[in-house]
Amino acid sequence: MTRNTCTRRLVAVDLENMAGTPWIPADWSATACSYLVEALELKEHDLVYVAGAPHNATAVCAVAGALHGQARVKRGKNGADLVLLNALETTPISALESPTAPVAEVVIVSGDGIFTGVADRFRRSGYRVTVVSRPGSLHRALAAACNRVVYLSIPGQLSRSRSSQPGREAQSR
């Protein structure tokens, strides 16, 4: 019996960081989904976590549902960051190293420096690590910990970038 193997991504989305605002209109979620699917070429089998504050739960749940992912909400300072860190750090090895759908890339959609340690650990463990951030919002240490940086087109908005691609790739290593 032959097994088909397809790689997938582990994706963590800080929706408020992506939007560039602490208050996300629920109708913006469709824009966010379209952008993420197109810019990152997300597939149904990717492992996706979407997080935000409880007052943005409608948008967080809409994006997570559309991306076949899990919604995470947490109130307080760095609430979304903390639940995403927890999701990244506690993803079971069996999910990361699945014989039929192993994770090949970790994608962090946030520019916050709090993700530097986990990004570095994944990269040192052999995973390709990509960070997606708004220009001017990416922490230097996080950028240095990743293999690839993709900038969102316009700070606070999800629109096509100046290039033909939805996200502008800044570096690869």
mmCIF file with all atom_site columns, C-alpha atoms in Angstrom:
data_model
loop_
_atom_site.group_PDB
_atom_site.id
_atom_site.type_symbol
_atom_site.label_atom_id
_atom_site.label_alt_id
_atom_site.label_comp_id
_atom_site.label_asym_id
_atom_site.label_entity_id
_atom_site.label_seq_id
_atom_site.pdbx_PDB_ins_code
_atom_site.Cartn_x
_atom_site.Cartn_y
_atom_site.Cartn_z
_atom_site.occupancy
_atom_site.B_iso_or_equiv
_atom_site.pdbx_formal_charge
_atom_site.auth_seq_id
_atom_site.auth_comp_id
_atom_site.auth_asym_id
_atom_site.auth_atom_id
_atom_site.pdbx_PDB_model_num
ATOM 1   C CA . MET A 1 1   ? 0.000   0.000  0.000  1.00 0.00 ? 1   MET A CA 1
ATOM 2   C CA . THR A 1 2   ? 1.405   3.386  -0.981 1.00 0.00 ? 2   THR A CA 1
ATOM 3   C CA . ARG A 1 3   ? 0.762   6.500  1.026  1.00 0.00 ? 3   ARG A CA 1
ATOM 4   C CA . ASN A 1 4   ? 0.419   9.861  -0.593 1.00 0.00 ? 4   ASN A CA 1
ATOM 5   C CA . THR A 1 5   ? 2.278   12.502 1.326  1.00 0.00 ? 5   THR A CA 1
ATOM 6   C CA . CYS A 1 6   ? 1.548   16.184 1.078  1.00 0.00 ? 6   CYS A CA 1
ATOM 7   C CA . THR A 1 7   ? 3.222   18.748 3.252  1.00 0.00 ? 7   THR A CA 1
ATOM 8   C CA . ARG A 1 8   ? 1.277   21.375 5.079  1.00 0.00 ? 8   ARG A CA 1
ATOM 9   C CA . ARG A 1 9   ? 1.825   24.526 7.094  1.00 0.00 ? 9   ARG A CA 1
ATOM 10  C CA . LEU A 1 10  ? 1.285   25.461 10.703 1.00 0.00 ? 10  LEU A CA 1
ATOM 11  C CA . VAL A 1 11  ? -0.150  28.995 10.558 1.00 0.00 ? 11  VAL A CA 1
ATOM 12  C CA . ALA A 1 12  ? -0.674  31.397 13.481 1.00 0.00 ? 12  ALA A CA 1
ATOM 13  C CA . VAL A 1 13  ? -2.627  34.584 12.705 1.00 0.00 ? 13  VAL A CA 1
ATOM 14  C CA . ASP A 1 14  ? -2.846  37.528 15.111 1.00 0.00 ? 14  ASP A CA 1
ATOM 15  C CA . LEU A 1 15  ? -5.858  39.112 13.436 1.00 0.00 ? 15  LEU A CA 1
ATOM 16  C CA . GLU A 1 16  ? -5.565  42.469 15.209 1.00 0.00 ? 16  GLU A CA 1
ATOM 17  C CA . ASN A 1 17  ? -1.886  42.748 14.331 1.00 0.00 ? 17  ASN A CA 1
ATOM 18  C CA . MET A 1 18  ? -2.697  41.872 10.732 1.00 0.00 ? 18  MET A CA 1
ATOM 19  C CA . ALA A 1 19  ? -5.426  44.518 10.598 1.00 0.00 ? 19  ALA A CA 1
ATOM 20  C CA . GLY A 1 20  ? -3.299  47.128 12.321 1.00 0.00 ? 20  GLY A CA 1
ATOM 21  C CA . THR A 1 21  ? -6.127  47.994 14.699 1.00 0.00 ? 21  THR A CA 1
ATOM 22  C CA . PRO A 1 22  ? -7.488  46.675 18.013 1.00 0.00 ? 22  PRO A CA 1
ATOM 23  C CA . TRP A 1 23  ? -11.090 46.857 16.727 1.00 0.00 ? 23  TRP A CA 1
ATOM 24  C CA . ILE A 1 24  ? -11.898 44.676 13.724 1.00 0.00 ? 24  ILE A CA 1
ATOM 25  C CA . PRO A 1 25  ? -15.173 45.103 11.839 1.00 0.00 ? 25  PRO A CA 1
ATOM 26  C CA . ALA A 1 26  ? -16.835 41.703 11.379 1.00 0.00 ? 26  ALA A CA 1
ATOM 27  C CA . ASP A 1 27  ? -17.283 42.315 7.651  1.00 0.00 ? 27  ASP A CA 1
ATOM 28  C CA . TRP A 1 28  ? -13.508 42.722 7.263  1.00 0.00 ? 28  TRP A CA 1
ATOM 29  C CA . SER A 1 29  ? -13.043 38.992 7.878  1.00 0.00 ? 29  SER A CA 1
ATOM 30  C CA . ALA A 1 30  ? -13.831 38.100 4.250  1.00 0.00 ? 30  ALA A CA 1
ATOM 31  C CA . THR A 1 31  ? -11.072 40.467 3.113  1.00 0.00 ? 31  THR A CA 1
ATOM 32  C CA . ALA A 1 32  ? -8.637  38.918 5.582  1.00 0.00 ? 32  ALA A CA 1
ATOM 33  C CA . CYS A 1 33  ? -9.484  35.389 4.421  1.00 0.00 ? 33  CYS A CA 1
ATOM 34  C CA . SER A 1 34  ? -9.073  36.224 0.747  1.00 0.00 ? 34  SER A CA 1
ATOM 35  C CA . TYR A 1 35  ? -5.753  37.903 1.400  1.00 0.00 ? 35  TYR A CA 1
ATOM 36  C CA . LEU A 1 36  ? -4.362  35.034 3.489  1.00 0.00 ? 36  LEU A CA 1
ATOM 37  C CA . VAL A 1 37  ? -5.472  32.355 1.037  1.00 0.00 ? 37  VAL A CA 1
ATOM 38  C CA . GLU A 1 38  ? -3.989  34.223 -1.914 1.00 0.00 ? 38  GLU A CA 1
ATOM 39  C CA . ALA A 1 39  ? -0.802  35.559 -0.316 1.00 0.00 ? 39  ALA A CA 1
ATOM 40  C CA . LEU A 1 40  ? 0.100   32.347 1.499  1.00 0.00 ? 40  LEU A CA 1
ATOM 41  C CA . GLU A 1 41  ? -1.568  29.874 -0.861 1.00 0.00 ? 41  GLU A CA 1
ATOM 42  C CA . LEU A 1 42  ? -3.310  28.291 2.119  1.00 0.00 ? 42  LEU A CA 1
ATOM 43  C CA . LYS A 1 43  ? -4.893  24.889 1.643  1.00 0.00 ? 43  LYS A CA 1
ATOM 44  C CA . GLU A 1 44  ? -7.621  23.083 3.580  1.00 0.00 ? 44  GLU A CA 1
ATOM 45  C CA . HIS A 1 45  ? -5.106  20.687 5.132  1.00 0.00 ? 45  HIS A CA 1
ATOM 46  C CA . ASP A 1 46  ? -2.960  23.467 6.666  1.00 0.00 ? 46  ASP A CA 1
ATOM 47  C CA . LEU A 1 47  ? -3.129  23.757 10.470 1.00 0.00 ? 47  LEU A CA 1
ATOM 48  C CA . VAL A 1 48  ? -4.419  27.269 11.172 1.00 0.00 ? 48  VAL A CA 1
ATOM 49  C CA . TYR A 1 49  ? -4.915  29.167 14.433 1.00 0.00 ? 49  TYR A CA 1
ATOM 50  C CA . VAL A 1 50  ? -6.531  32.619 14.396 1.00 0.00 ? 50  VAL A CA 1
ATOM 51  C CA . ALA A 1 51  ? -6.509  34.749 17.545 1.00 0.00 ? 51  ALA A CA 1
ATOM 52  C CA . GLY A 1 52  ? -7.764  38.057 18.856 1.00 0.00 ? 52  GLY A CA 1
ATOM 53  C CA . ALA A 1 53  ? -9.438  39.729 21.798 1.00 0.00 ? 53  ALA A CA 1
ATOM 54  C CA . PRO A 1 54  ? -12.948 38.671 22.875 1.00 0.00 ? 54  PRO A CA 1
ATOM 55  C CA . HIS A 1 55  ? -14.506 41.859 21.463 1.00 0.00 ? 55  HIS A CA 1
ATOM 56  C CA . ASN A 1 56  ? -13.273 40.693 18.023 1.00 0.00 ? 56  ASN A CA 1
ATOM 57  C CA . ALA A 1 57  ? -14.563 37.130 18.458 1.00 0.00 ? 57  ALA A CA 1
ATOM 58  C CA . THR A 1 58  ? -16.995 37.390 15.532 1.00 0.00 ? 58  THR A CA 1
ATOM 59  C CA . ALA A 1 59  ? -14.208 38.301 13.102 1.00 0.00 ? 59  ALA A CA 1
ATOM 60  C CA . VAL A 1 60  ? -11.773 35.786 14.637 1.00 0.00 ? 60  VAL A CA 1
ATOM 61  C CA . CYS A 1 61  ? -14.314 32.957 14.355 1.00 0.00 ? 61  CYS A CA 1
ATOM 62  C CA . ALA A 1 62  ? -15.282 33.932 10.801 1.00 0.00 ? 62  ALA A CA 1
ATOM 63  C CA . VAL A 1 63  ? -11.659 33.891 9.615  1.00 0.00 ? 63  VAL A CA 1
ATOM 64  C CA . ALA A 1 64  ? -10.843 30.665 11.473 1.00 0.00 ? 64  ALA A CA 1
ATOM 65  C CA . GLY A 1 65  ? -13.940 28.961 10.088 1.00 0.00 ? 65  GLY A CA 1
ATOM 66  C CA . ALA A 1 66  ? -13.270 30.042 6.519  1.00 0.00 ? 66  ALA A CA 1
ATOM 67  C CA . LEU A 1 67  ? -9.675  28.802 6.774  1.00 0.00 ? 67  LEU A CA 1
ATOM 68  C CA . HIS A 1 68  ? -10.684 25.468 8.368  1.00 0.00 ? 68  HIS A CA 1
ATOM 69  C CA . GLY A 1 69  ? -8.775  26.519 11.469 1.00 0.00 ? 69  GLY A CA 1
ATOM 70  C CA . GLN A 1 70  ? -9.246  27.061 15.169 1.00 0.00 ? 70  GLN A CA 1
ATOM 71  C CA . ALA A 1 71  ? -10.327 30.335 16.763 1.00 0.00 ? 71  ALA A CA 1
ATOM 72  C CA . ARG A 1 72  ? -8.593  31.445 19.945 1.00 0.00 ? 72  ARG A CA 1
ATOM 73  C CA . VAL A 1 73  ? -9.599  34.472 22.013 1.00 0.00 ? 73  VAL A CA 1
ATOM 74  C CA . LYS A 1 74  ? -8.039  35.855 25.159 1.00 0.00 ? 74  LYS A CA 1
ATOM 75  C CA . ARG A 1 75  ? -8.473  39.160 26.908 1.00 0.00 ? 75  ARG A CA 1
ATOM 76  C CA . GLY A 1 76  ? -5.721  41.243 28.416 1.00 0.00 ? 76  GLY A CA 1
ATOM 77  C CA . LYS A 1 77  ? -2.324  42.530 27.433 1.00 0.00 ? 77  LYS A CA 1
ATOM 78  C CA . ASN A 1 78  ? -0.885  40.381 24.631 1.00 0.00 ? 78  ASN A CA 1
ATOM 79  C CA . GLY A 1 79  ? -3.895  38.048 24.873 1.00 0.00 ? 79  GLY A CA 1
ATOM 80  C CA . ALA A 1 80  ? -3.852  37.002 21.208 1.00 0.00 ? 80  ALA A CA 1
ATOM 81  C CA . ASP A 1 81  ? -0.070  36.639 21.269 1.00 0.00 ? 81  ASP A CA 1
ATOM 82  C CA . LEU A 1 82  ? -0.191  34.391 24.323 1.00 0.00 ? 82  LEU A CA 1
ATOM 83  C CA . VAL A 1 83  ? -2.843  32.010 22.960 1.00 0.00 ? 83  VAL A CA 1
ATOM 84  C CA . LEU A 1 84  ? -0.992  31.779 19.634 1.00 0.00 ? 84  LEU A CA 1
ATOM 85  C CA . LEU A 1 85  ? 2.295   31.075 21.417 1.00 0.00 ? 85  LEU A CA 1
ATOM 86  C CA . ASN A 1 86  ? 0.543   28.359 23.385 1.00 0.00 ? 86  ASN A CA 1
ATOM 87  C CA . ALA A 1 87  ? -0.889  26.856 20.189 1.00 0.00 ? 87  ALA A CA 1
ATOM 88  C CA . LEU A 1 88  ? 2.515   26.880 18.468 1.00 0.00 ? 88  LEU A CA 1
ATOM 89  C CA . GLU A 1 89  ? 4.363   25.483 21.470 1.00 0.00 ? 89  GLU A CA 1
ATOM 90  C CA . THR A 1 90  ? 1.854   22.724 22.212 1.00 0.00 ? 90  THR A CA 1
ATOM 91  C CA . THR A 1 91  ? 1.157   21.443 18.700 1.00 0.00 ? 91  THR A CA 1
ATOM 92  C CA . PRO A 1 92  ? 1.655   17.692 19.083 1.00 0.00 ? 92  PRO A CA 1
ATOM 93  C CA . ILE A 1 93  ? 4.666   16.064 17.447 1.00 0.00 ? 93  ILE A CA 1
ATOM 94  C CA . SER A 1 94  ? 2.228   13.632 15.836 1.00 0.00 ? 94  SER A CA 1
ATOM 95  C CA . ALA A 1 95  ? 0.643   16.568 13.975 1.00 0.00 ? 95  ALA A CA 1
ATOM 96  C CA . LEU A 1 96  ? 3.999   18.117 13.048 1.00 0.00 ? 96  LEU A CA 1
ATOM 97  C CA . GLU A 1 97  ? 5.511   14.848 11.835 1.00 0.00 ? 97  GLU A CA 1
ATOM 98  C CA . SER A 1 98  ? 2.416   13.113 10.464 1.00 0.00 ? 98  SER A CA 1
ATOM 99  C CA . PRO A 1 99  ? 3.474   10.409 7.971  1.00 0.00 ? 99  PRO A CA 1
ATOM 100 C CA . THR A 1 100 ? 0.831   11.518 5.455  1.00 0.00 ? 100 THR A CA 1
ATOM 101 C CA . ALA A 1 101 ? 0.818   15.300 6.036  1.00 0.00 ? 101 ALA A CA 1
ATOM 102 C CA . PRO A 1 102 ? 3.935   16.541 7.829  1.00 0.00 ? 102 PRO A CA 1
ATOM 103 C CA . VAL A 1 103 ? 4.375   20.234 8.572  1.00 0.00 ? 103 VAL A CA 1
ATOM 104 C CA . ALA A 1 104 ? 7.094   21.738 6.377  1.00 0.00 ? 104 ALA A CA 1
ATOM 105 C CA . GLU A 1 105 ? 6.594   25.423 7.144  1.00 0.00 ? 105 GLU A CA 1
ATOM 106 C CA . VAL A 1 106 ? 5.518   27.527 10.107 1.00 0.00 ? 106 VAL A CA 1
ATOM 107 C CA . VAL A 1 107 ? 3.882   30.866 9.253  1.00 0.00 ? 107 VAL A CA 1
ATOM 108 C CA . ILE A 1 108 ? 3.466   33.612 11.837 1.00 0.00 ? 108 ILE A CA 1
ATOM 109 C CA . VAL A 1 109 ? 1.168   36.461 10.803 1.00 0.00 ? 109 VAL A CA 1
ATOM 110 C CA . SER A 1 110 ? 2.306   39.100 13.293 1.00 0.00 ? 110 SER A CA 1
ATOM 111 C CA . GLY A 1 111 ? 5.250   41.419 13.679 1.00 0.00 ? 111 GLY A CA 1
ATOM 112 C CA . ASP A 1 112 ? 5.452   41.123 17.455 1.00 0.00 ? 112 ASP A CA 1
ATOM 113 C CA . GLY A 1 113 ? 8.803   40.245 19.002 1.00 0.00 ? 113 GLY A CA 1
ATOM 114 C CA . ILE A 1 114 ? 7.136   37.866 21.463 1.00 0.00 ? 114 ILE A CA 1
ATOM 115 C CA . PHE A 1 115 ? 7.210   35.236 18.674 1.00 0.00 ? 115 PHE A CA 1
ATOM 116 C CA . THR A 1 116 ? 11.015  35.393 18.244 1.00 0.00 ? 116 THR A CA 1
ATOM 117 C CA . GLY A 1 117 ? 11.820  32.438 20.504 1.00 0.00 ? 117 GLY A CA 1
ATOM 118 C CA . VAL A 1 118 ? 9.275   30.045 19.013 1.00 0.00 ? 118 VAL A CA 1
ATOM 119 C CA . ALA A 1 119 ? 10.232  31.081 15.457 1.00 0.00 ? 119 ALA A CA 1
ATOM 120 C CA . ASP A 1 120 ? 13.889  30.426 16.217 1.00 0.00 ? 120 ASP A CA 1
ATOM 121 C CA . ARG A 1 121 ? 13.128  27.022 17.789 1.00 0.00 ? 121 ARG A CA 1
ATOM 122 C CA . PHE A 1 122 ? 11.100  25.908 14.768 1.00 0.00 ? 122 PHE A CA 1
ATOM 123 C CA . ARG A 1 123 ? 13.806  27.105 12.348 1.00 0.00 ? 123 ARG A CA 1
ATOM 124 C CA . ARG A 1 124 ? 16.558  25.323 14.303 1.00 0.00 ? 124 ARG A CA 1
ATOM 125 C CA . SER A 1 125 ? 14.395  22.174 14.242 1.00 0.00 ? 125 SER A CA 1
ATOM 126 C CA . GLY A 1 126 ? 14.446  22.203 10.443 1.00 0.00 ? 126 GLY A CA 1
ATOM 127 C CA . TYR A 1 127 ? 11.147  23.895 9.625  1.00 0.00 ? 127 TYR A CA 1
ATOM 128 C CA . ARG A 1 128 ? 10.972  26.761 7.151  1.00 0.00 ? 128 ARG A CA 1
ATOM 129 C CA . VAL A 1 129 ? 9.654   29.763 9.108  1.00 0.00 ? 129 VAL A CA 1
ATOM 130 C CA . THR A 1 130 ? 7.876   32.674 7.438  1.00 0.00 ? 130 THR A CA 1
ATOM 131 C CA . VAL A 1 131 ? 6.704   35.848 9.134  1.00 0.00 ? 131 VAL A CA 1
ATOM 132 C CA . VAL A 1 132 ? 4.004   38.031 7.577  1.00 0.00 ? 132 VAL A CA 1
ATOM 133 C CA . SER A 1 133 ? 3.813   41.582 8.902  1.00 0.00 ? 133 SER A CA 1
ATOM 134 C CA . ARG A 1 134 ? 2.763   45.100 8.095  1.00 0.00 ? 134 ARG A CA 1
ATOM 135 C CA . PRO A 1 135 ? 5.671   47.318 6.991  1.00 0.00 ? 135 PRO A CA 1
ATOM 136 C CA . GLY A 1 136 ? 7.099   49.199 9.946  1.00 0.00 ? 136 GLY A CA 1
ATOM 137 C CA . SER A 1 137 ? 5.588   46.756 12.466 1.00 0.00 ? 137 SER A CA 1
ATOM 138 C CA . LEU A 1 138 ? 8.040   43.865 12.256 1.00 0.00 ? 138 LEU A CA 1
ATOM 139 C CA . HIS A 1 139 ? 10.316  43.359 15.245 1.00 0.00 ? 139 HIS A CA 1
ATOM 140 C CA . ARG A 1 140 ? 13.932  43.028 14.081 1.00 0.00 ? 140 ARG A CA 1
ATOM 141 C CA . ALA A 1 141 ? 14.666  39.965 16.174 1.00 0.00 ? 141 ALA A CA 1
ATOM 142 C CA . LEU A 1 142 ? 11.606  38.164 14.795 1.00 0.00 ? 142 LEU A CA 1
ATOM 143 C CA . ALA A 1 143 ? 12.678  38.953 11.235 1.00 0.00 ? 143 ALA A CA 1
ATOM 144 C CA . ALA A 1 144 ? 16.158  37.600 11.992 1.00 0.00 ? 144 ALA A CA 1
ATOM 145 C CA . ALA A 1 145 ? 14.718  34.381 13.455 1.00 0.00 ? 145 ALA A CA 1
ATOM 146 C CA . CYS A 1 146 ? 12.766  33.564 10.280 1.00 0.00 ? 146 CYS A CA 1
ATOM 147 C CA . ASN A 1 147 ? 13.788  32.168 6.897  1.00 0.00 ? 147 ASN A CA 1
ATOM 148 C CA . ARG A 1 148 ? 11.443  34.465 5.010  1.00 0.00 ? 148 ARG A CA 1
ATOM 149 C CA . VAL A 1 149 ? 9.680   37.787 5.576  1.00 0.00 ? 149 VAL A CA 1
ATOM 150 C CA . VAL A 1 150 ? 6.548   38.809 3.673  1.00 0.00 ? 150 VAL A CA 1
ATOM 151 C CA . TYR A 1 151 ? 5.184   42.319 4.135  1.00 0.00 ? 151 TYR A CA 1
ATOM 152 C CA . LEU A 1 152 ? 1.487   43.060 3.954  1.00 0.00 ? 152 LEU A CA 1
ATOM 153 C CA . SER A 1 153 ? 0.861   45.593 1.207  1.00 0.00 ? 153 SER A CA 1
ATOM 154 C CA . ILE A 1 154 ? -0.449  48.650 3.020  1.00 0.00 ? 154 ILE A CA 1
ATOM 155 C CA . PRO A 1 155 ? -0.323  49.141 6.815  1.00 0.00 ? 155 PRO A CA 1
ATOM 156 C CA . GLY A 1 156 ? -3.768  48.547 8.267  1.00 0.00 ? 156 GLY A CA 1
ATOM 157 C CA . GLN A 1 157 ? -5.338  47.508 4.966  1.00 0.00 ? 157 GLN A CA 1
ATOM 158 C CA . LEU A 1 158 ? -5.443  44.344 2.952  1.00 0.00 ? 158 LEU A CA 1
ATOM 159 C CA . SER A 1 159 ? -5.032  45.260 -0.674 1.00 0.00 ? 159 SER A CA 1
ATOM 160 C CA . ARG A 1 160 ? -2.808  44.172 -3.488 1.00 0.00 ? 160 ARG A CA 1
ATOM 161 C CA . SER A 1 161 ? 0.817   45.123 -3.112 1.00 0.00 ? 161 SER A CA 1
ATOM 162 C CA . ARG A 1 162 ? 2.697   47.173 -5.623 1.00 0.00 ? 162 ARG A CA 1
ATOM 163 C CA . SER A 1 163 ? 4.043   43.991 -7.172 1.00 0.00 ? 163 SER A CA 1
ATOM 164 C CA . SER A 1 164 ? 1.899   41.412 -8.918 1.00 0.00 ? 164 SER A CA 1
ATOM 165 C CA . GLN A 1 165 ? 1.830   39.255 -5.785 1.00 0.00 ? 165 GLN A CA 1
ATOM 166 C CA . PRO A 1 166 ? -0.527  39.955 -2.877 1.00 0.00 ? 166 PRO A CA 1
ATOM 167 C CA . GLY A 1 167 ? 2.375   40.032 -0.420 1.00 0.00 ? 167 GLY A CA 1
ATOM 168 C CA . ARG A 1 168 ? 5.795   41.477 -1.086 1.00 0.00 ? 168 ARG A CA 1
ATOM 169 C CA . GLU A 1 169 ? 8.595   39.101 -0.151 1.00 0.00 ? 169 GLU A CA 1
ATOM 170 C CA . ALA A 1 170 ? 11.437  40.899 1.534  1.00 0.00 ? 170 ALA A CA 1
ATOM 171 C CA . GLN A 1 171 ? 14.007  38.247 2.267  1.00 0.00 ? 171 GLN A CA 1
ATOM 172 C CA . SER A 1 172 ? 14.715  34.576 2.111  1.00 0.00 ? 172 SER A CA 1
ATOM 173 C CA . ARG A 1 173 ? 17.489  32.609 3.680  1.00 0.00 ? 173 ARG A CA 1
#
